[in-house]
Tab-separated table of C-alpha atoms in Angstrom:
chain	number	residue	atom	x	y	z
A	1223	UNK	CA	0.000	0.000	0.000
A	1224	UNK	CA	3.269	2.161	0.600
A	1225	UNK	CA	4.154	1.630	-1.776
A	1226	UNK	CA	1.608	2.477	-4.086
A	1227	UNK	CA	1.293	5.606	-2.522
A	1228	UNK	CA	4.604	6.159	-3.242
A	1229	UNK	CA	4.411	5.684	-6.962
A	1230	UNK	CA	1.566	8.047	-7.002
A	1231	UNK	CA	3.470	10.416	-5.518
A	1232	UNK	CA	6.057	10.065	-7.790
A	1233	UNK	CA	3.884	10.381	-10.614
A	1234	UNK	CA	1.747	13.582	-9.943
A	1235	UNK	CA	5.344	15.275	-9.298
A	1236	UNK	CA	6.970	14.290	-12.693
A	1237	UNK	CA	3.193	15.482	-14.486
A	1238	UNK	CA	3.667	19.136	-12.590
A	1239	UNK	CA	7.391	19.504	-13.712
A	1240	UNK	CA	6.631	18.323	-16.735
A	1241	UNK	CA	3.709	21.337	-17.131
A	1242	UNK	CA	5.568	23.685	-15.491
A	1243	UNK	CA	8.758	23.357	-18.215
A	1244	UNK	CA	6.006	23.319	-21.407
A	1245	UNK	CA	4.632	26.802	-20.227
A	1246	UNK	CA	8.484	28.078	-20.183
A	1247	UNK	CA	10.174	30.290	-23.084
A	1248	UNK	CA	12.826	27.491	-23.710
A	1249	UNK	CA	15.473	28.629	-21.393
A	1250	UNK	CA	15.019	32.363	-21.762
A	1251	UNK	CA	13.273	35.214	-19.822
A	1252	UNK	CA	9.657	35.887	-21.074
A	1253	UNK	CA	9.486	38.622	-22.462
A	1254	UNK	CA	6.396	41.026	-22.053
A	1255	UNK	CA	5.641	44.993	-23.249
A	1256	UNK	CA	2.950	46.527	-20.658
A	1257	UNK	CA	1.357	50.100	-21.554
A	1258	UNK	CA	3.034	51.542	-18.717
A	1259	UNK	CA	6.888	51.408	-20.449
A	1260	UNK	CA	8.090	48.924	-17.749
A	1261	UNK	CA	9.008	45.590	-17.682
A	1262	UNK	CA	8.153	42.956	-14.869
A	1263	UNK	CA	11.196	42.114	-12.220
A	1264	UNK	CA	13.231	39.341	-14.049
A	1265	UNK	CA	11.964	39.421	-17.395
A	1266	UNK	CA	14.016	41.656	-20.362
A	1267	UNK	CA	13.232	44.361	-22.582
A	1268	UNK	CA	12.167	43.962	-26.215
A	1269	UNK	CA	15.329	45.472	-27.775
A	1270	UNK	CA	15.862	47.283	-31.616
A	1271	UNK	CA	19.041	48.141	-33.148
A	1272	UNK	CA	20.522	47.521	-29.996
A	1273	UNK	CA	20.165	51.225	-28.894
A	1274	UNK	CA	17.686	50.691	-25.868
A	1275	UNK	CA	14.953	51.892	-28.776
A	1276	UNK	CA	11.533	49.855	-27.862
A	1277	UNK	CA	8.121	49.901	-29.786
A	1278	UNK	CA	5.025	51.596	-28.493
A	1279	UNK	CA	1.403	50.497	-27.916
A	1280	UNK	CA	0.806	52.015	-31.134
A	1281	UNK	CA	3.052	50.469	-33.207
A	1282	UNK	CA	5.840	52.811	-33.715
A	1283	UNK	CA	9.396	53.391	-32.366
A	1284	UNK	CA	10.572	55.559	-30.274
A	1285	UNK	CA	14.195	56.372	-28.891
A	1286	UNK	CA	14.574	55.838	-25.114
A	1287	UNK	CA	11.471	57.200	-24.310
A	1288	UNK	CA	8.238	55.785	-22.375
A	1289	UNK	CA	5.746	54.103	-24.115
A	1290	UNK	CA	2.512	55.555	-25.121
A	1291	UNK	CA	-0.457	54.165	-23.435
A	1292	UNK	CA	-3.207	52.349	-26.381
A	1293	UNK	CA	-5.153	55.019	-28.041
A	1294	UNK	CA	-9.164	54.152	-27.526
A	1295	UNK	CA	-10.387	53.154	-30.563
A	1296	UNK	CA	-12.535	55.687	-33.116
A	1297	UNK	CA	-16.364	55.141	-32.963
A	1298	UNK	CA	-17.343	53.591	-36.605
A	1299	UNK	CA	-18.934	56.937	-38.142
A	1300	UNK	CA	-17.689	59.471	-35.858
A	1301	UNK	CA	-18.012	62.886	-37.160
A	1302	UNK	CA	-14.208	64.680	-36.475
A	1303	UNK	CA	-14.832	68.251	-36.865
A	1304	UNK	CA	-12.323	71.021	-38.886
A	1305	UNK	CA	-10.607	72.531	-36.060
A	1306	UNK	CA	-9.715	68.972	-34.812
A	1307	UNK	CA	-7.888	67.757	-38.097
A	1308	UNK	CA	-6.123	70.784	-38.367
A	1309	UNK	CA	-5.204	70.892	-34.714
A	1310	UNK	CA	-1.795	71.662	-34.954
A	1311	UNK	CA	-1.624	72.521	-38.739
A	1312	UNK	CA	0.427	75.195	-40.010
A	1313	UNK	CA	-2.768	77.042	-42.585
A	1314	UNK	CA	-2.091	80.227	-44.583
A	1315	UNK	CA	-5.519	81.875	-45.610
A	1316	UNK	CA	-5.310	84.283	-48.437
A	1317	UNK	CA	-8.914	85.824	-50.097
A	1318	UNK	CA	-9.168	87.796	-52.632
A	1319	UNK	CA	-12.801	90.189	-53.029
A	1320	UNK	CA	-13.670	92.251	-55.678
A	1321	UNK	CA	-16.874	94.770	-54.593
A	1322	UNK	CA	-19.429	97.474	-55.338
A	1323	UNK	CA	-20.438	100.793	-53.775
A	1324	UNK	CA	-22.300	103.710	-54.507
A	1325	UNK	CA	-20.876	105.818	-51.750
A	1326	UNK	CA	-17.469	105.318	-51.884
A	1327	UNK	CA	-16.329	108.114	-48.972
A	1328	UNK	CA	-18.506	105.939	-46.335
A	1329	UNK	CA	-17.367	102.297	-47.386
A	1330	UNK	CA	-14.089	103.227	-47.119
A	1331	UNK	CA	-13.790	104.562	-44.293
A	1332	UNK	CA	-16.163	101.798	-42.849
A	1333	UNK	CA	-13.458	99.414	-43.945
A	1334	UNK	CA	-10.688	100.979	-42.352
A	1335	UNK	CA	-12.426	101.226	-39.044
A	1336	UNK	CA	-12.888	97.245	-39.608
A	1337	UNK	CA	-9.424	96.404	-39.615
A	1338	UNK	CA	-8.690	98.361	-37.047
A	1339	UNK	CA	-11.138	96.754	-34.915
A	1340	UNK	CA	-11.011	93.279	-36.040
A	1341	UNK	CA	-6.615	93.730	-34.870
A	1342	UNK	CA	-5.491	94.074	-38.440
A	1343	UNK	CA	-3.681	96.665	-40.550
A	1344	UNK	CA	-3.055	97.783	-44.432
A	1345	UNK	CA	0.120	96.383	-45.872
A	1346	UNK	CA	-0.708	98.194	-48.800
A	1347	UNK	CA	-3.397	101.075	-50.179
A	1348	UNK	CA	-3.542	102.740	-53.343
A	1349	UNK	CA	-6.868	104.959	-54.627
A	1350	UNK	CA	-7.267	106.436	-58.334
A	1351	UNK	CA	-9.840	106.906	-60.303
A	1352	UNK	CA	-11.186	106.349	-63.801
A	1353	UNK	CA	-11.707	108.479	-67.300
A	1354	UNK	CA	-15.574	108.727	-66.291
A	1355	UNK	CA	-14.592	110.133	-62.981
A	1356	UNK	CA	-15.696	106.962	-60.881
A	1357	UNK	CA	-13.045	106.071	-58.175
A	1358	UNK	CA	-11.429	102.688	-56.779
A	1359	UNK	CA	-9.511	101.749	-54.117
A	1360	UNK	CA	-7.258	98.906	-53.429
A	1361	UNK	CA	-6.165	96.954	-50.412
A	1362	UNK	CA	-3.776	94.518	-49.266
A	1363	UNK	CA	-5.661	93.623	-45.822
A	1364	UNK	CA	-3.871	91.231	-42.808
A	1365	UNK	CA	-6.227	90.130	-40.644
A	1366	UNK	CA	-5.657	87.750	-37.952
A	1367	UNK	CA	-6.273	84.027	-38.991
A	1368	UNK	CA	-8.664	83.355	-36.199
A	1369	UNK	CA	-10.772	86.334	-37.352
A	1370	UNK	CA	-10.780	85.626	-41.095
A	1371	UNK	CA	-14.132	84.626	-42.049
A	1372	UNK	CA	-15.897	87.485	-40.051
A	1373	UNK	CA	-13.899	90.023	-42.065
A	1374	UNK	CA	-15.098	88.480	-45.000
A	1375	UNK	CA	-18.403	88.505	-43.520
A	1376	UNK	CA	-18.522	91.961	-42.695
A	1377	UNK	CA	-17.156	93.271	-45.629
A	1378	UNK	CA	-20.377	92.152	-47.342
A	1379	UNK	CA	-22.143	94.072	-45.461
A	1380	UNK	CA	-20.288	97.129	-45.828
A	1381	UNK	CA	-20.162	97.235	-49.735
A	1382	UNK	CA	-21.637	94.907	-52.507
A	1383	UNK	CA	-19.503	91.734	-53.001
A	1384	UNK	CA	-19.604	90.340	-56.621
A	1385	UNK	CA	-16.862	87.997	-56.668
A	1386	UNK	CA	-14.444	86.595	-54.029
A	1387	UNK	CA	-12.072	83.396	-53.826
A	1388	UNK	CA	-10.835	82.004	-50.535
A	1389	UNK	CA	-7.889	79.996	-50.523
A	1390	UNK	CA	-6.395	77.599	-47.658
A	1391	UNK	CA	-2.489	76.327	-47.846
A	1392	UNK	CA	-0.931	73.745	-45.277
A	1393	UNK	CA	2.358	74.414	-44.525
A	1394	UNK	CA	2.926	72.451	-42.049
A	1395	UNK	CA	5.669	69.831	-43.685
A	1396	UNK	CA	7.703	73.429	-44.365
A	1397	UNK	CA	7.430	74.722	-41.360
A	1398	UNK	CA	8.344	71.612	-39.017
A	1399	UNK	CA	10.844	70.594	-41.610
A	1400	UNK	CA	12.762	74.444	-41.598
A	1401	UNK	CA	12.032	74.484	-37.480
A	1402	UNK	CA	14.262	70.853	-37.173
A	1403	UNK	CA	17.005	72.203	-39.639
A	1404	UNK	CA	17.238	75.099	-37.359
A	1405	UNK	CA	17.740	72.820	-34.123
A	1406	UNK	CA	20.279	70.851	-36.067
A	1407	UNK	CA	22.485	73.619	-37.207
A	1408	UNK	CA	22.165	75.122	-33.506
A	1409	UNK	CA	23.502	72.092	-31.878
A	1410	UNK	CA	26.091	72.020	-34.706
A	1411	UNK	CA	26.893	75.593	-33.705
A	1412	UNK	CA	27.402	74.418	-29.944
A	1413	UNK	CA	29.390	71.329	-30.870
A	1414	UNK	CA	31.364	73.795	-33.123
A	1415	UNK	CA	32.030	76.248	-30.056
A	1416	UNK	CA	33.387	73.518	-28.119
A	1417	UNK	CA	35.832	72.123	-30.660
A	1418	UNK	CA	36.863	76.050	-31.086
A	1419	UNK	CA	37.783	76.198	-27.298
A	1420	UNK	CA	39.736	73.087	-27.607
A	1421	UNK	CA	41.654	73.924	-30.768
A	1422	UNK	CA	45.570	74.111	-30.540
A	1423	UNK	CA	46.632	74.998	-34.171
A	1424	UNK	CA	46.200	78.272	-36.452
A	1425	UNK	CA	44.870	75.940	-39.164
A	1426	UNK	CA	42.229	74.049	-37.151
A	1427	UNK	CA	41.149	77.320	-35.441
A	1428	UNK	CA	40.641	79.220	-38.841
A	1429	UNK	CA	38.225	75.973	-40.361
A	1430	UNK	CA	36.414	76.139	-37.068
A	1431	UNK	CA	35.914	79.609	-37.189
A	1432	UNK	CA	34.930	78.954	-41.137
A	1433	UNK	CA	32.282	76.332	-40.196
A	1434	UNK	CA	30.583	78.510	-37.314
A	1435	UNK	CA	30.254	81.815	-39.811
A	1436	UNK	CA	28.246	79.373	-42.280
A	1437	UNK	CA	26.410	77.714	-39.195
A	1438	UNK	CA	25.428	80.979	-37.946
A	1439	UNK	CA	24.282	81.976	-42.068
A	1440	UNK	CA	22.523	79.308	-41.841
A	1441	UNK	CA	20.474	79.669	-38.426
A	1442	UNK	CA	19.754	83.532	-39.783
A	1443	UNK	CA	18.355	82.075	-42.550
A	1444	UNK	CA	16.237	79.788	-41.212
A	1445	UNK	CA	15.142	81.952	-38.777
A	1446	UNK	CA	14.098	84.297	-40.654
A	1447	UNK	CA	12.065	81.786	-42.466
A	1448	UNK	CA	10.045	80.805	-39.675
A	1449	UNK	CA	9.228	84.524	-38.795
A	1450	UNK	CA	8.209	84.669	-42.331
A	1451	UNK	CA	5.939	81.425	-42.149
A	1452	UNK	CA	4.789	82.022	-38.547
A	1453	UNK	CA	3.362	85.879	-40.262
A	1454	UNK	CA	1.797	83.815	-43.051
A	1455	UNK	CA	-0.247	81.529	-40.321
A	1456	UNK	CA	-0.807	84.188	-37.996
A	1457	UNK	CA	-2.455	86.793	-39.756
A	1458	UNK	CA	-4.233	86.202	-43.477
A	1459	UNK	CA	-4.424	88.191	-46.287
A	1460	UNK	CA	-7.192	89.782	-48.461
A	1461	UNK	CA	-6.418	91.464	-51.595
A	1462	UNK	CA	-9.376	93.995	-51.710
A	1463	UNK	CA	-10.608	96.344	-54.648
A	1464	UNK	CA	-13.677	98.482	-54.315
A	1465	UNK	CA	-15.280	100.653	-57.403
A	1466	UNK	CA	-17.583	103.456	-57.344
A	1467	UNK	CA	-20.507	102.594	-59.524
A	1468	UNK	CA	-24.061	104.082	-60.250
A	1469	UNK	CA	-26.051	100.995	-60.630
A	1470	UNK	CA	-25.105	97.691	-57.758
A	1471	UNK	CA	-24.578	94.645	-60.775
A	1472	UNK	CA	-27.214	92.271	-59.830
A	1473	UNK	CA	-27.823	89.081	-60.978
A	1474	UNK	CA	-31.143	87.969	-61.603
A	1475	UNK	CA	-32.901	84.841	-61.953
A	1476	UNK	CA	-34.344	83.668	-65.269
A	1477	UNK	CA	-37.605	85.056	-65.878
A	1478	UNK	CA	-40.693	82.778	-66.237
A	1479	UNK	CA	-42.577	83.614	-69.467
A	1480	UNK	CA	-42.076	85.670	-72.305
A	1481	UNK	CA	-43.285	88.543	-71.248
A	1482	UNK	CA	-40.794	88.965	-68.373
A	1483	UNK	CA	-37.954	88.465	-70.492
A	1484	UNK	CA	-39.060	91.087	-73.000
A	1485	UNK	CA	-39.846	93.879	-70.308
A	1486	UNK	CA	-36.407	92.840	-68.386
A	1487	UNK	CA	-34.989	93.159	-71.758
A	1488	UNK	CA	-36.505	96.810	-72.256
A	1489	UNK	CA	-36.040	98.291	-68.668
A	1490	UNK	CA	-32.188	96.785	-69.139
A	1491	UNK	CA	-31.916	98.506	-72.763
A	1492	UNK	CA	-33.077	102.379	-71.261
A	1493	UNK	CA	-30.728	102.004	-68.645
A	1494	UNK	CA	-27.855	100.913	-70.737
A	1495	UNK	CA	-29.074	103.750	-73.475
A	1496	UNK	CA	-29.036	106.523	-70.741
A	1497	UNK	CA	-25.976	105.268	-68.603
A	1498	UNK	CA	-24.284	105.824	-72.305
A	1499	UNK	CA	-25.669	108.748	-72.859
A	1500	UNK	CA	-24.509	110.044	-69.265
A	1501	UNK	CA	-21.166	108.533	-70.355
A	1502	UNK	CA	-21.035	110.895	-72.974
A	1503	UNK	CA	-21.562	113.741	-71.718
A	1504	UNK	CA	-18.864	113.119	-69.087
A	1505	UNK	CA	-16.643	112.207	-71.424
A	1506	UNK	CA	-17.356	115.563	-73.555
A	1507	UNK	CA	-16.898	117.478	-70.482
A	1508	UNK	CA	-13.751	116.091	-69.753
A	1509	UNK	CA	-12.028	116.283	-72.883
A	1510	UNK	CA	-13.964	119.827	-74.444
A	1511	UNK	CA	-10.549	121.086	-75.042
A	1512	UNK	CA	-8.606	118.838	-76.611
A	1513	UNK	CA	-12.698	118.360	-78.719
A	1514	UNK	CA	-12.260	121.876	-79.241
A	1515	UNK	CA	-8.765	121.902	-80.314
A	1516	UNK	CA	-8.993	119.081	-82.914
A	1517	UNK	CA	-12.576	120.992	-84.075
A	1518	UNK	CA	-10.083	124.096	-85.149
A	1519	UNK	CA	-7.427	122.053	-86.691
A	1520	UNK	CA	-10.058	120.088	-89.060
A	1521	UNK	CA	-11.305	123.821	-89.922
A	1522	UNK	CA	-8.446	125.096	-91.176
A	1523	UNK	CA	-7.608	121.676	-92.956
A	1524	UNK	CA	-11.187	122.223	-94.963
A	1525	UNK	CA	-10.120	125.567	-96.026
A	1526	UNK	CA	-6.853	124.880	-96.956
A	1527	UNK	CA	-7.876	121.943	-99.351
A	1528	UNK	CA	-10.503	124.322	-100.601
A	1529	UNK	CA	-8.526	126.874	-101.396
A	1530	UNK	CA	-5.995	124.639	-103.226
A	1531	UNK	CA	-8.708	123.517	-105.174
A	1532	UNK	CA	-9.977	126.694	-106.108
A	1533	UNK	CA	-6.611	127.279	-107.626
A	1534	UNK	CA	-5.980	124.160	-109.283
A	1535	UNK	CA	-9.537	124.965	-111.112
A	1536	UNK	CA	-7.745	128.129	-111.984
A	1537	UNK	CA	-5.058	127.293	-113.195
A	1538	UNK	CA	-6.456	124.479	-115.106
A	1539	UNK	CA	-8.838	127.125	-116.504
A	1540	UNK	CA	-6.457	129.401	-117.939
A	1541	UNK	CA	-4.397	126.764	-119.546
A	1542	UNK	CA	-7.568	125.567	-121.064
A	1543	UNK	CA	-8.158	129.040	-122.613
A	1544	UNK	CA	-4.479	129.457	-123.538
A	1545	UNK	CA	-4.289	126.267	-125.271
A	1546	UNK	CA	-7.526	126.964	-127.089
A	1547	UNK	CA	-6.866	130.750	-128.430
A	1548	UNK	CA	-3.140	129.969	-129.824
A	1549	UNK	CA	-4.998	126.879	-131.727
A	1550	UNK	CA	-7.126	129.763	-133.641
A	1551	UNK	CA	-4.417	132.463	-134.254
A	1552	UNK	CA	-2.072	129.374	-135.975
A	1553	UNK	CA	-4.822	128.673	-138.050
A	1554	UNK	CA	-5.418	132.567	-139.302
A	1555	UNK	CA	-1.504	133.090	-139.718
A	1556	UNK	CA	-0.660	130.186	-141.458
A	1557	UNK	CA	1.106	130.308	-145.086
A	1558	UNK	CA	-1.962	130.878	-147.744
A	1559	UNK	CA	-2.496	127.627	-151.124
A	1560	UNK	CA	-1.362	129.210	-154.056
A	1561	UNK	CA	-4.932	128.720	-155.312
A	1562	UNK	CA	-6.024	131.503	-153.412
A	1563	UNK	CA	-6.646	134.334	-155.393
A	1564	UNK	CA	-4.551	137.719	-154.626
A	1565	UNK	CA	-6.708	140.786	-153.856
């Protein structure tokens, strides 16, 4: 009975070592990545390239550096508004609006007041006007980007919009790409620095000194760059142009029946006659002189080429007559027959 015992003993011990080696890693540490960038005590890291880099929850790789807890998973369907997929994007807006007034002196100065009080300011102005006297203005308008679409807004209501173009330009790959050329050539500058302070020789000192003036070019370059770019994001521009007109252009929709059309087409053809005929009488009162002047210079060109003509009828005339009375007296002088009888 012992000894049956025994053997049962004996057994059920050889069946648990036997488990316990099948649910090992065949001789190695387990290895196991957790969400919280640690490792449990006695098991090893999962190692890349042999520089301590490990992989994420996500997927990627990062160098020496914690991993990322999992990302909850996107809803199937979920709506992800604008401002969240550009969160962090680099946009340039630029517009440009082409509009309408028929008081020029208020909508002006209406717009001015506008940028003012939206935080903006005119890069550039210019005013002039045209040969029928009408005037136009045009702007070169920075806004700031948050405030972009209500200037847009509110310049519709200011003056009568009748074309405009928005346009939107990422430059985000730019930007971050100049922003890590600057870091690089800024630790090159420090790593430069120190070799300087350790340099012995004339020669090395004078290539050191050679390779910091081009670092430095280089960091005032790019620098200046991302001033430039971080303008472009921060404040948009509008090219702006505003005309003085009599008449706002409209656009109508088509009419329904004939009848619409023709009396549309009637009313539109009196207003087009008289707008001409105000035309022209701008125009003549604008250039009289120069009218006037051309008026006295055709005169005297008439009388000229009458008076030449008068004389050329003269002359012609009298050579006419000339020709015709020496015909007659060769004919009475002439040398008499000898059949003619002497007196």
């Amino acid at each position: 009975m012992k000894r049956r015992l025994a053997l049962f003993l004996a057994a059920l011990l050889a069946a648990l070592t036997l488990t316990a080696c099948g649910g090992s890693d065949g001789g190695g540490a387990k290895s196991e990545i957790n969400t919280s960038g640690s490792t449990s005590a006695g098991e090893s890291q999962m190692d890349f390239d042999g520089g301590g880099s490990r992989m994420s929850a996500a997927g990627d790789f990062g160098f020496d550096a914690p991993m990322d807890a999992a990302a909850p998973e996107e809803a199937p369907g979920e709506d992800v508004g604008a401002e969240d997929r550009l969160a962090g994007a680099k946009m340039v807006y630029t517009a440009g609006v082409e509009a309408e007034t028929q008081d020029y002196d208020a909508c002006t100065a209406a717009l001015e007041k506008l940028v003012e009080d939206l935080g903006g300011y005119l890069e550039y102005a210019s005013a002039g006007s045209y040969g029928d006297g009408s005037r136009r203005a045009d702007y070169t308008v920075r806004i700031p980007s948050v405030r972009f679409q209500s200037f847009l807004k509110s310049v519709g209501g200011i003056s009568h919009v009748i074309s405009q173009e928005q346009n939107a330009d990422n430059i985000s790959e730019r930007y971050y790409d100049t922003e890590s050329r600057l870091a690089t050539q800024r630790t090159k500058l420090e790593r430069l620095l120190a070799l300087l302070a350790k340099a012995e020789t004339m020669e090395d000192i004078i290539d050191l000194e050679n390779a910091i003036s081009e670092t430095e070019l280089q960091i005032e370059q790019l620098t200046g760059s991302l001033r430039h770019y971080d303008s472009l994001v921060d404040y948009a521009t509008v090219e702006l142009r505003i005309r003085e007109v009599l008449h706002l252009t409209t656009v109508e929709e088509a009419p329904p029946t004939f009848a619409s059309r023709l009396g549309n087409a009637f009313t539109g053809g009196l207003r087009s006659f008289g707008d001409f005929l105000q035309g022209l009488a701008v125009f003549l009162a604008y250039n009289w002189i120069w009218l006037l002047f051309l008026g006295l210079v055709l005169l005297a060109v008439v009388k000229l080429s009458k008076r030449a003509q008068v004389r050329r009828s003269e002359t012609f005339r009298q050579a006419r007559e000339r020709s015709e009375g020496g015909f007659f007296k060769r004919k009475k002088d002439g040398p008499k027959s000898p059949d003619d009888k002497q007196p």
